[in-house]
Coordinates of C-alpha atoms and ligand atoms in Angstrom, one line a residue:
M20 CA 0.0 0.0 0.0
V21 CA 1.2 3.5 -0.8
R22 CA 1.5 5.9 2.1
I23 CA 1.6 9.6 1.5
K24 CA 2.5 12.0 4.2
D25 CA 1.8 15.6 3.6
T26 CA 3.6 18.3 5.5
L27 CA 2.3 21.7 4.9
K28 CA 4.0 24.6 6.6
D29 CA 3.9 28.5 6.3
I30 CA 4.5 29.6 2.8
S31 CA 7.4 31.9 2.1
H32 CA 8.4 31.2 -1.5
M33 CA 8.9 28.3 -3.8
A34 CA 12.3 26.9 -4.8
T35 CA 12.7 25.1 -8.0
V36 CA 15.4 23.3 -9.9
R37 CA 14.6 24.7 -13.3
L38 CA 17.8 25.6 -15.2
D39 CA 17.9 29.4 -14.5
Q40 CA 17.2 28.6 -10.8
K41 CA 19.9 26.0 -10.0
K42 CA 21.6 27.5 -7.0
R43 CA 22.4 24.7 -4.4
A44 CA 23.3 21.1 -4.6
L45 CA 23.9 18.3 -2.2
V46 CA 26.7 15.8 -2.9
R47 CA 28.2 12.8 -0.9
S48 CA 31.7 11.7 -0.6
I49 CA 33.0 8.4 -1.9
P50 CA 33.6 5.7 0.8
L51 CA 36.5 3.1 0.5
S52 CA 33.8 0.5 0.0
F53 CA 33.2 2.0 -3.4
T54 CA 35.3 -0.9 -4.8
R55 CA 32.1 -3.0 -4.1
A56 CA 29.6 -0.6 -5.7
L57 CA 27.0 -2.2 -8.0
A58 CA 28.1 -2.3 -11.6
Q59 CA 26.1 -4.0 -14.4
Y60 CA 25.7 -1.6 -17.3
F61 CA 28.5 0.9 -18.2
G62 CA 30.4 -0.5 -15.3
G63 CA 33.0 -3.1 -14.7
G64 CA 36.7 -3.4 -13.9
E65 CA 38.6 -2.8 -10.7
K66 CA 37.7 0.7 -9.2
N67 CA 40.5 2.9 -7.9
V68 CA 39.0 4.8 -4.9
A69 CA 41.7 7.5 -4.9
L70 CA 41.1 8.3 -8.5
A71 CA 37.4 8.3 -8.1
R72 CA 37.7 10.7 -5.2
E73 CA 39.9 12.9 -7.3
Q74 CA 37.4 13.0 -10.2
H75 CA 34.5 13.6 -7.7
S76 CA 36.4 16.6 -6.2
A77 CA 36.9 18.0 -9.7
Y78 CA 33.2 17.6 -10.3
V79 CA 32.3 19.5 -7.0
Q80 CA 34.9 22.2 -7.9
A81 CA 33.3 22.6 -11.4
L82 CA 29.9 23.0 -9.7
K83 CA 31.3 25.6 -7.3
D84 CA 33.0 27.5 -10.1
A85 CA 29.6 27.7 -11.8
G86 CA 28.3 29.5 -8.7
I87 CA 26.5 26.6 -7.1
H88 CA 26.5 26.4 -3.4
I89 CA 27.6 22.9 -2.4
K90 CA 26.7 20.8 0.7
V91 CA 28.8 17.7 1.2
I92 CA 27.4 14.9 3.2
D93 CA 30.0 12.4 4.7
E94 CA 30.4 9.1 3.1
D95 CA 28.9 5.9 4.6
E96 CA 31.2 2.9 4.5
N97 CA 28.2 0.6 4.8
H98 CA 26.9 1.8 1.5
P99 CA 29.3 1.5 -1.4
D100 CA 27.0 3.3 -3.8
C101 CA 26.2 6.3 -1.5
V102 CA 27.9 8.8 -3.7
F103 CA 25.0 8.5 -6.1
V104 CA 22.7 10.8 -4.2
E105 CA 20.4 11.5 -7.2
D106 CA 18.6 8.2 -6.6
Q107 CA 17.7 9.0 -3.0
A108 CA 15.5 12.1 -3.1
V109 CA 13.6 14.1 -5.8
V110 CA 13.1 17.7 -5.2
I111 CA 10.5 19.4 -7.3
D112 CA 9.9 23.2 -6.7
G113 CA 11.0 22.7 -3.2
H114 CA 8.8 19.7 -2.5
I115 CA 10.6 16.4 -1.6
L116 CA 9.8 13.0 -2.8
L117 CA 11.6 10.3 -0.8
P118 CA 11.4 7.1 -2.9
V119 CA 12.2 3.6 -1.7
P120 CA 15.2 3.0 -3.8
G121 CA 14.9 0.1 -6.3
H122 CA 18.0 -1.9 -5.1
P123 CA 17.7 -3.4 -1.6
S124 CA 21.4 -2.6 -0.8
R125 CA 20.7 1.2 -1.4
V126 CA 17.6 1.6 0.8
R127 CA 19.4 2.8 4.0
E128 CA 21.4 5.5 2.3
Q129 CA 18.6 8.0 2.6
P130 CA 18.3 9.3 6.2
P131 CA 21.1 11.9 6.3
I132 CA 20.0 13.1 2.8
S133 CA 16.3 13.4 3.8
K134 CA 17.2 15.0 7.1
Y135 CA 19.3 17.7 5.5
L136 CA 16.9 18.5 2.7
R137 CA 14.0 18.8 5.1
E138 CA 16.0 21.2 7.3
Q139 CA 16.8 23.3 4.2
L140 CA 13.5 23.4 2.7
R141 CA 11.5 23.6 6.0
K142 CA 10.7 27.3 5.5
L143 CA 8.8 26.6 2.2
K144 CA 5.3 25.3 2.0
I145 CA 6.6 21.8 1.2
R146 CA 4.9 18.5 0.8
T147 CA 7.1 15.5 1.7
C148 CA 5.9 12.3 0.0
K149 CA 7.3 9.1 1.4
M150 CA 6.9 6.0 -0.7
G151 CA 5.6 2.9 1.2
G152 CA 4.5 -0.6 0.5
E153 CA 5.6 -1.9 -2.9
G154 CA 6.5 1.4 -4.4
R155 CA 10.0 1.5 -5.7
M156 CA 11.9 4.3 -7.4
D157 CA 15.4 5.6 -8.1
G158 CA 15.6 9.4 -8.6
G159 CA 17.8 8.6 -11.6
D160 CA 14.6 7.7 -13.5
I161 CA 13.2 11.2 -13.5
L162 CA 13.9 13.8 -16.1
R163 CA 12.6 17.3 -16.3
L164 CA 12.3 19.5 -19.4
G165 CA 11.0 22.8 -18.1
D166 CA 7.5 21.9 -16.8
L167 CA 7.3 18.5 -18.4
F168 CA 8.4 15.4 -16.5
F169 CA 9.4 11.9 -17.7
V170 CA 9.8 8.9 -15.6
G171 CA 11.6 5.6 -16.6
R172 CA 9.9 2.3 -16.0
S173 CA 13.0 0.3 -15.2
T174 CA 14.4 -2.4 -13.0
R175 CA 14.5 0.1 -10.2
T176 CA 11.3 2.0 -10.7
N177 CA 7.9 0.2 -10.7
E178 CA 4.2 1.2 -11.2
R179 CA 3.5 2.0 -7.6
G180 CA 6.6 4.3 -7.5
I181 CA 5.4 6.0 -10.6
F182 CA 1.9 6.4 -9.0
V183 CA 3.3 8.3 -6.1
L184 CA 5.3 10.6 -8.3
K185 CA 2.3 11.2 -10.5
E186 CA 0.3 12.3 -7.4
L187 CA 2.8 14.9 -6.5
L188 CA 3.0 16.1 -10.1
D189 CA -0.8 16.2 -10.5
W190 CA -0.9 18.3 -7.3
L191 CA 1.7 20.7 -8.8
G192 CA -0.1 20.8 -12.1
Y193 CA 2.8 19.2 -14.1
E194 CA 2.5 16.4 -16.8
L195 CA 4.2 13.1 -16.4
R196 CA 5.2 10.8 -19.3
I197 CA 6.4 7.3 -18.8
I198 CA 9.3 5.9 -20.7
N199 CA 10.2 2.2 -20.9
I200 CA 13.9 1.8 -20.1
P201 CA 15.6 -0.8 -22.4
Q202 CA 17.3 -3.8 -20.7
N203 CA 20.7 -2.6 -21.5
A204 CA 20.2 0.6 -19.4
L205 CA 20.0 1.3 -15.6
H206 CA 18.0 4.6 -15.5
L207 CA 16.5 7.2 -17.7
T208 CA 19.2 9.7 -16.8
S209 CA 21.8 7.0 -17.7
I210 CA 20.8 7.5 -21.3
S211 CA 19.4 11.1 -21.5
S212 CA 19.5 14.5 -20.1
T213 CA 18.3 18.0 -20.6
P214 CA 21.4 20.2 -21.0
T215 CA 19.0 23.2 -21.6
D216 CA 15.3 23.6 -20.9
S217 CA 14.5 22.9 -24.6
I218 CA 16.8 20.0 -25.6
I219 CA 16.7 16.3 -24.6
L220 CA 19.8 14.6 -25.4
T221 CA 19.7 10.8 -25.8
A222 CA 21.4 8.0 -28.0
E223 CA 20.5 5.9 -30.9
G224 CA 19.9 2.2 -29.9
F225 CA 18.5 3.2 -26.5
L226 CA 15.5 5.6 -27.1
K227 CA 13.8 7.2 -30.0
P228 CA 12.5 10.7 -30.3
E229 CA 8.8 9.4 -30.3
D230 CA 9.4 7.8 -26.9
F231 CA 9.2 11.3 -25.4
G232 CA 5.9 12.2 -27.3
I233 CA 5.1 15.6 -28.7
L234 CA 7.2 18.2 -27.0
P235 CA 6.3 21.8 -26.3
E236 CA 7.1 24.3 -29.0
G237 CA 10.7 25.1 -29.4
C238 CA 11.8 21.8 -27.7
R239 CA 13.5 18.8 -29.4
V240 CA 15.1 15.5 -28.9
V241 CA 18.7 15.2 -30.3
L242 CA 20.1 11.8 -30.9
M243 CA 23.7 11.0 -30.4
P244 CA 25.6 7.9 -31.8
E245 CA 25.0 4.8 -29.7
E246 CA 28.7 4.6 -28.6
E247 CA 28.3 8.0 -26.9
V248 CA 25.3 7.1 -24.7
Y249 CA 27.3 7.7 -21.5
G250 CA 28.1 11.2 -22.8
C251 CA 24.4 12.0 -23.0
N252 CA 24.2 12.5 -19.3
T253 CA 25.0 16.2 -18.9
I254 CA 24.3 18.9 -16.3
G255 CA 23.0 22.2 -17.7
L256 CA 24.0 25.1 -15.5
P257 CA 23.0 28.8 -15.3
G258 CA 25.2 31.1 -17.5
N259 CA 25.0 28.8 -20.6
K260 CA 27.3 26.3 -19.1
V261 CA 27.2 22.6 -19.4
L262 CA 29.1 19.8 -17.7
I263 CA 29.7 16.7 -19.7
A264 CA 31.9 13.6 -19.3
K265 CA 35.2 13.7 -21.2
D266 CA 35.7 11.8 -24.4
Y267 CA 32.3 12.1 -26.0
P268 CA 33.3 14.3 -29.0
T269 CA 29.9 14.2 -30.7
V270 CA 28.2 15.3 -27.6
A271 CA 30.8 18.1 -27.0
Q272 CA 30.7 19.3 -30.5
F273 CA 26.8 19.5 -30.6
L274 CA 26.6 21.4 -27.3
R275 CA 29.2 23.9 -28.5
S276 CA 27.3 24.4 -31.7
E277 CA 24.3 25.3 -29.5
G278 CA 26.5 28.1 -28.0
L279 CA 27.0 26.5 -24.7
E280 CA 30.2 26.6 -22.7
V281 CA 31.2 23.0 -22.3
I282 CA 33.1 21.9 -19.3
E283 CA 34.5 18.4 -19.6
L284 CA 35.2 16.2 -16.6
D285 CA 36.9 12.8 -16.4
F286 CA 34.4 10.4 -14.8
S287 CA 36.1 7.2 -15.9
E288 CA 36.4 5.7 -12.4
I289 CA 32.8 6.7 -11.4
R290 CA 31.5 5.3 -14.7
K291 CA 33.0 1.8 -13.5
A292 CA 30.1 1.9 -10.9
D293 CA 27.4 2.9 -13.5
G294 CA 27.4 6.4 -12.2
S295 CA 27.1 9.4 -14.5
L296 CA 27.3 13.2 -13.7
T297 CA 23.8 13.9 -12.6
C298 CA 23.9 10.7 -10.3
C299 CA 26.3 12.6 -8.0
S300 CA 24.2 15.6 -7.0
I301 CA 20.7 16.6 -5.9
F302 CA 19.8 20.3 -6.8
Y303 CA 17.4 21.8 -4.4
Ligands
CIR68 C1 23.7 1.6 -8.8 O1 23.5 0.6 -9.4 O2 22.7 1.9 -8.0 C2 24.9 2.5 -8.8 N1 26.1 1.7 -8.9 C3 24.8 3.4 -9.9 C4 23.7 4.5 -9.7 C5 23.7 5.5 -10.7 N2 22.7 6.5 -10.5 C6 21.9 7.1 -11.3 O3 22.1 6.8 -12.6 N3 21.1 8.0 -11.1

């Protein structure tokens, strides 16, 4: 059974994570146990924790350089995947959805993240939705294009999870569209992203433009070659900047041709645990 807890407090203003309003992000450090992080898709190979930490620090620095205020939560050695905070909480216009993550080993990563977000957002009129019963969802299955939302039906996100998200979005007046995630991919954000509020970047062999349905005027789906699917996970930032993973030349060239300032980051060690750029932060 799905349990929804609504917390309504005094209103002051609403926060959102639309592109022009990305201001604050939460990240989490990498534990030594990262060597045992789940890896089934992009992943594989022995992980070098020191190098992964270096790459993560460069990522955090790039966000700071772009003017984002960063909160770092300590690593948790009992949770090898804890750096992938995106899966643990979904913040939409200051409202928090706390999913039950789809992999049992990741369920207990959430408490310090939910505690911090609730403290930060407590002044807003927030609704906190907790998923209960059979509902399962990883935040990595949610993609936002302006006021339109997509959710991946994946090995981590099921119908009951989608139902809870839809309730929140119905209440906020936003549309939700469901996308079936192919078997060779973990999450929706593993194979797509919105580098701007009008572009969805994805890859051939994973998704087709029609999977996203008819988009609002001025918006489009752009397909990258299959071998650059990992590069399709980007983080659009205010000021026409976009973070991308290094070594995906078609992605880089396309985004530059759109007039964006492209910042490339080496994420090779984090990729070994199936993690992409967006997985390592929650904007709130
Ligand atoms: C996992 O399998 O859960 C992690 N090794 C990777 C999570 C990546 N997160 C994401 O795509 N949002």
